[in-house]
């Protein structure tokens, strides 16, 4: 009787355990593999999976091993190829065991940039030409400098020639056309001084005229000798002479010495002795003597 009661209960518990075990095993299959099949319209395109290089597209596709999971996933897919836009996608579904999830990444060709020609007529010749800070050669003796296959649009043009001011202009280059620009360089007739001091923040005077506070660059100065004076409270004035050179920036540095205030030397003063006043005869005593002399004189006459 007891065996008949226990047997059904045992069978029920065993069935529940089997069901739970199957559910747990179903989440992570054992010895099974899935794949992502990455397809692209560009042969040899580079495929990156979660930021790591996974391979190149060969014959239209690339097979990437995948982690199996019944839950949502998050994988970053990127496909790149020179001359094409970059394809990006976030993969959220894992493949089934022994199956492949097909992902198509279509790359769009980037249209070639529009180009133009820039013709510079430079006077005087010999300067170096820069386009967007990249050197494009030296203007020859003809003064004509032609730049072909320049990207259309606004370009920053600069011409540098020693003894002349740098020429700079933002030029719009027309697509499939020749853009002509005339350039007349201006000769440099002045120079500059770059004045610094230790300590800084000293007043700068040129030939007695205040022109700024160190560190400072004074431009557009006529060539020739100049007297530089640096003044700063608590420091001795610094004076120096230099020469302004045409087209050059001449450095001037002054080290200011602090003003030393000497303490007054102590003076040893010996107090003078006070003289003792001599005793003086009183008026009564003097009168008595005079009186006695008068009496003696009278007595002598009577004799």
Coordinates of C-alpha atoms in Angstrom, one line a residue:
X1 CA 0.0 0.0 0.0
X2 CA 2.8 2.4 0.9
X3 CA 4.7 1.6 -2.3
X4 CA 1.6 2.4 -4.3
X5 CA 1.4 5.9 -2.7
X6 CA 5.1 6.8 -2.9
X7 CA 5.5 5.7 -6.6
X8 CA 3.3 8.4 -8.1
X9 CA 4.8 11.2 -6.0
X10 CA 8.4 10.0 -7.0
X11 CA 7.4 10.1 -10.6
X12 CA 6.0 13.6 -10.4
X13 CA 9.2 14.9 -8.7
X14 CA 11.4 13.2 -11.2
X15 CA 9.4 14.7 -14.1
X16 CA 9.8 18.2 -12.6
X17 CA 13.5 17.8 -12.2
X18 CA 13.9 16.7 -15.8
X19 CA 11.9 19.7 -17.1
X20 CA 14.0 22.1 -15.0
X21 CA 17.2 20.5 -16.3
X22 CA 16.2 20.8 -19.9
X23 CA 15.2 24.5 -19.4
X24 CA 18.6 25.3 -17.9
X25 CA 20.5 23.4 -20.6
X26 CA 18.5 25.1 -23.4
X27 CA 19.8 28.5 -22.4
X28 CA 23.4 27.6 -23.2
X29 CA 23.7 24.8 -25.7
X30 CA 26.7 22.5 -25.2
X31 CA 29.1 21.9 -28.1
X32 CA 27.1 24.0 -30.5
X33 CA 28.2 27.0 -32.5
X34 CA 26.5 29.9 -34.2
X35 CA 27.7 32.5 -36.7
X36 CA 27.1 36.0 -38.0
X37 CA 27.4 36.1 -41.8
X38 CA 28.5 39.6 -42.7
X39 CA 27.7 40.5 -46.3
X40 CA 28.8 43.7 -48.1
X41 CA 28.8 45.1 -51.6
X42 CA 32.4 46.1 -51.4
X43 CA 35.0 43.3 -51.8
X44 CA 37.9 43.3 -49.3
X45 CA 36.1 45.7 -46.9
X46 CA 37.3 45.6 -43.3
X47 CA 35.0 44.2 -40.7
X48 CA 35.2 45.2 -37.0
X49 CA 33.3 43.3 -34.3
X50 CA 33.1 45.1 -30.9
X51 CA 36.0 47.3 -31.9
X52 CA 38.3 44.4 -32.9
X53 CA 39.3 43.5 -36.4
X54 CA 37.4 40.4 -37.5
X55 CA 38.6 40.0 -41.1
X56 CA 37.9 41.2 -44.7
X57 CA 35.0 40.6 -47.0
X58 CA 35.9 37.8 -49.4
X59 CA 33.6 36.8 -52.2
X60 CA 30.9 39.0 -50.7
X61 CA 30.8 37.8 -47.1
X62 CA 32.7 37.0 -43.9
X63 CA 31.7 34.4 -41.3
X64 CA 32.1 35.5 -37.7
X65 CA 31.7 33.0 -34.8
X66 CA 29.0 34.1 -32.4
X67 CA 28.2 33.5 -28.7
X68 CA 24.9 31.6 -28.3
X69 CA 22.3 33.0 -26.0
X70 CA 18.6 33.0 -25.6
X71 CA 18.7 36.5 -24.2
X72 CA 19.2 39.8 -26.2
X73 CA 22.9 40.6 -27.0
X74 CA 24.7 43.8 -27.9
X75 CA 27.5 43.6 -30.5
X76 CA 28.9 46.6 -32.4
X77 CA 29.5 45.9 -36.1
X78 CA 31.5 48.3 -38.3
X79 CA 32.4 47.9 -42.0
X80 CA 35.0 50.2 -43.6
X81 CA 36.5 50.6 -47.1
X82 CA 38.6 53.4 -48.6
X83 CA 36.4 55.7 -50.7
X84 CA 33.2 54.6 -49.1
X85 CA 31.1 55.7 -46.1
X86 CA 31.4 53.6 -42.9
X87 CA 28.6 51.2 -42.0
X88 CA 27.6 50.8 -38.4
X89 CA 25.0 48.5 -36.7
X90 CA 24.3 47.2 -33.3
X91 CA 23.4 43.5 -33.3
X92 CA 20.9 42.5 -30.6
X93 CA 20.0 38.9 -31.6
X94 CA 22.2 35.9 -31.2
X95 CA 22.2 33.1 -33.8
X96 CA 20.7 29.7 -33.2
X97 CA 22.9 26.7 -32.8
X98 CA 24.6 25.7 -36.0
X99 CA 22.8 28.5 -37.8
X100 CA 24.0 31.9 -39.1
X101 CA 22.4 35.3 -38.8
X102 CA 22.9 37.2 -42.1
X103 CA 23.7 40.9 -41.8
X104 CA 24.0 43.1 -44.9
X105 CA 26.1 46.2 -44.7
X106 CA 25.8 48.4 -47.7
X107 CA 28.6 50.8 -48.3
X108 CA 28.0 54.0 -50.3
X109 CA 30.8 55.4 -52.5
X110 CA 32.0 58.8 -51.6
X111 CA 31.9 61.1 -54.6
X112 CA 35.3 62.4 -55.7
X113 CA 36.0 65.9 -54.5
X114 CA 35.5 68.7 -57.0
X115 CA 38.9 70.2 -58.2
X116 CA 40.0 73.4 -59.7
X117 CA 43.1 75.3 -60.8
X118 CA 44.7 78.3 -59.1
X119 CA 46.9 80.6 -61.0
X120 CA 48.9 83.2 -59.0
X121 CA 50.7 86.2 -60.6
X122 CA 53.2 87.2 -57.9
X123 CA 55.4 90.4 -57.9
X124 CA 58.2 90.2 -57.0
X125 CA 58.8 86.4 -57.6
X126 CA 60.8 84.1 -55.4
X127 CA 58.3 83.6 -52.5
X128 CA 57.1 80.3 -51.1
X129 CA 53.4 79.5 -51.6
X130 CA 51.3 77.8 -49.0
X131 CA 47.8 76.4 -49.4
X132 CA 46.1 75.6 -46.1
X133 CA 49.5 75.7 -44.4
X134 CA 50.9 73.1 -46.9
X135 CA 53.8 74.2 -49.1
X136 CA 53.1 74.3 -52.8
X137 CA 56.6 75.4 -54.1
X138 CA 58.5 78.5 -54.9
X139 CA 57.4 81.2 -57.4
X140 CA 59.9 81.1 -60.3
X141 CA 61.3 84.2 -62.2
X142 CA 58.3 84.4 -64.4
X143 CA 56.2 85.3 -61.4
X144 CA 53.4 82.9 -62.5
X145 CA 52.7 80.0 -60.2
X146 CA 50.0 77.6 -61.3
X147 CA 48.5 75.0 -58.9
X148 CA 46.4 72.3 -60.5
X149 CA 44.0 69.8 -58.9
X150 CA 43.3 72.1 -55.9
X151 CA 40.2 71.2 -54.0
X152 CA 37.3 73.5 -54.9
X153 CA 36.0 75.9 -52.3
X154 CA 37.6 78.4 -50.0
X155 CA 41.3 77.9 -49.5
X156 CA 43.8 79.8 -47.3
X157 CA 46.6 81.1 -49.5
X158 CA 49.9 82.5 -48.0
X159 CA 53.0 83.7 -49.8
X160 CA 56.3 84.2 -47.8
X161 CA 59.3 86.1 -49.1
X162 CA 62.2 87.4 -46.9
X163 CA 62.3 91.2 -46.8
X164 CA 58.6 91.4 -47.6
X165 CA 55.4 91.2 -45.5
X166 CA 53.7 87.9 -45.6
X167 CA 50.7 87.9 -48.0
X168 CA 47.6 86.1 -46.8
X169 CA 44.2 85.8 -48.4
X170 CA 41.2 83.4 -48.3
X171 CA 40.5 82.5 -52.0
X172 CA 37.5 80.7 -53.4
X173 CA 38.7 78.1 -56.0
X174 CA 36.1 77.5 -58.7
X175 CA 35.3 73.8 -59.6
X176 CA 36.7 72.8 -63.0
X177 CA 37.9 76.3 -63.7
X178 CA 41.0 78.4 -63.4
X179 CA 40.9 81.0 -60.6
X180 CA 43.4 83.8 -61.2
X181 CA 44.8 86.0 -58.4
X182 CA 47.3 88.9 -58.6
X183 CA 49.6 89.4 -55.7
X184 CA 51.8 92.4 -55.0
X185 CA 54.0 91.9 -52.1
X186 CA 54.8 94.8 -49.8
X187 CA 58.5 95.4 -48.9
X188 CA 59.3 95.5 -45.2
X189 CA 60.8 98.8 -44.1
X190 CA 60.6 98.4 -40.4
X191 CA 61.7 96.0 -37.7
X192 CA 60.6 94.8 -34.3
X193 CA 61.9 94.4 -30.7
X194 CA 60.9 91.6 -28.5
X195 CA 61.6 92.8 -24.9
X196 CA 61.5 90.7 -21.8
X197 CA 62.8 91.1 -18.3
X198 CA 63.5 89.3 -15.0
X199 CA 61.3 89.9 -13.1
X200 CA 58.5 90.5 -15.6
X201 CA 56.0 93.4 -15.7
X202 CA 58.7 96.1 -16.1
X203 CA 57.8 99.3 -17.9
X204 CA 59.5 99.5 -21.3
X205 CA 60.8 102.9 -22.6
X206 CA 62.3 103.4 -26.1
X207 CA 64.3 106.5 -26.3
X208 CA 62.4 107.8 -23.2
X209 CA 58.9 107.0 -24.5
X210 CA 56.8 104.3 -22.7
X211 CA 55.7 101.6 -25.1
X212 CA 54.5 98.7 -23.0
X213 CA 55.1 96.2 -20.2
X214 CA 57.4 93.2 -20.4
X215 CA 57.1 90.7 -22.1
X216 CA 56.1 92.7 -25.1
X217 CA 56.9 92.8 -28.9
X218 CA 57.1 96.3 -30.4
X219 CA 56.5 96.3 -34.1
X220 CA 56.9 98.8 -37.0
X221 CA 60.0 100.4 -35.6
X222 CA 62.2 102.4 -38.0
X223 CA 65.7 100.8 -38.4
X224 CA 68.6 102.1 -36.4
X225 CA 69.9 102.4 -32.9
X226 CA 67.5 102.7 -30.0
X227 CA 67.9 103.1 -26.2
X228 CA 65.9 100.7 -24.1
X229 CA 65.1 101.4 -20.5
X230 CA 63.3 99.1 -18.1
X231 CA 61.8 100.4 -14.8
X232 CA 60.1 98.5 -12.0
X233 CA 59.3 99.7 -8.5
X234 CA 61.8 98.3 -6.0
X235 CA 64.4 97.7 -8.7
X236 CA 67.2 99.7 -10.3
X237 CA 66.5 101.0 -13.8
X238 CA 68.0 98.9 -16.5
X239 CA 69.4 100.6 -19.6
X240 CA 70.7 99.0 -22.8
X241 CA 71.2 100.0 -26.4
X242 CA 70.4 97.9 -29.5
X243 CA 69.6 98.3 -33.2
X244 CA 66.4 97.7 -35.0
X245 CA 66.9 95.6 -38.1
X246 CA 64.6 95.7 -41.2
X247 CA 62.4 92.7 -41.4
X248 CA 63.8 91.2 -38.2
X249 CA 62.7 90.8 -34.6
X250 CA 65.6 91.6 -32.3
X251 CA 65.4 90.1 -28.8
X252 CA 66.2 92.3 -25.7
X253 CA 66.5 90.9 -22.2
X254 CA 67.1 92.9 -19.0
X255 CA 67.8 91.5 -15.6
X256 CA 66.8 94.1 -13.0
X257 CA 68.7 94.3 -9.8
X258 CA 66.7 95.0 -6.6
X259 CA 67.3 98.3 -4.8
X260 CA 69.3 97.7 -1.6
X261 CA 68.4 100.0 1.2
X262 CA 71.3 100.3 3.7
X263 CA 70.4 100.6 7.4
X264 CA 71.9 103.8 9.0
X265 CA 75.1 103.1 11.0
X266 CA 74.8 103.6 14.8
X267 CA 76.5 106.8 16.1
X268 CA 78.1 106.6 19.6
X269 CA 77.4 110.0 21.3
X270 CA 79.4 110.6 24.5
X271 CA 77.5 113.1 26.7
X272 CA 79.5 116.3 27.5
X273 CA 80.3 117.1 31.1
X274 CA 78.3 120.0 32.5
X275 CA 80.8 122.7 33.8
X276 CA 80.6 123.6 37.4
X277 CA 79.8 127.2 37.7
X278 CA 82.4 129.3 39.5
X279 CA 81.3 131.0 42.7
X280 CA 80.4 134.7 42.3
X281 CA 80.8 137.5 44.9
X282 CA 77.6 138.8 46.2
X283 CA 76.7 142.5 45.8
X284 CA 76.8 143.1 49.6
X285 CA 80.3 141.8 49.8
X286 CA 81.5 144.0 46.9
X287 CA 79.9 147.1 48.5
X288 CA 81.6 146.4 51.8
X289 CA 85.0 146.4 50.2
X290 CA 84.3 149.6 48.3
X291 CA 83.2 151.3 51.5
X292 CA 86.2 150.2 53.4
X293 CA 88.5 151.6 50.7
X294 CA 86.7 154.9 50.8
X295 CA 87.1 155.2 54.6
X296 CA 90.8 154.4 54.4
X297 CA 91.2 157.1 51.7
X298 CA 89.6 159.8 53.9
X299 CA 91.7 158.9 56.9
X300 CA 94.9 159.2 54.9
X301 CA 93.9 162.8 53.8
X302 CA 93.3 164.0 57.3
X303 CA 96.8 163.0 58.4

